[in-house]
Amino acid sequence: MFRKYLQNIGDGVCKDKCVEMGKILEDAAKENVWMI
């Protein structure tokens, strides 16, 4: 039960971080289109 709870928190944090990173990478890609 407790392990499942921790796993859910971990998944939630990962999702938020992944979404955040995705946005950062997207913005960077837009700004650096001419460099690629």
CSV table of C-alpha atoms in Angstrom, one decimal, residues 12-26:
chain,number,residue,atom,x,y,z
A,12,GLY,CA,3.4,12.4,-10.8
A,13,VAL,CA,6.7,14.2,-10.2
A,14,CYS,CA,8.2,12.6,-13.3
A,15,LYS,CA,5.2,13.6,-15.4
A,16,ASP,CA,5.4,17.2,-14.3
A,17,LYS,CA,9.2,17.3,-14.8
A,18,CYS,CA,8.9,15.6,-18.2
A,19,VAL,CA,6.3,18.0,-19.3
A,20,GLU,CA,8.4,20.9,-18.0
A,21,MET,CA,11.5,19.6,-19.8
A,22,GLY,CA,9.5,19.1,-23.0
A,23,LYS,CA,8.3,22.7,-22.9
A,24,ILE,CA,11.9,24.0,-22.3
A,25,LEU,CA,13.2,21.8,-25.1
A,26,GLU,CA,10.4,23.0,-27.4
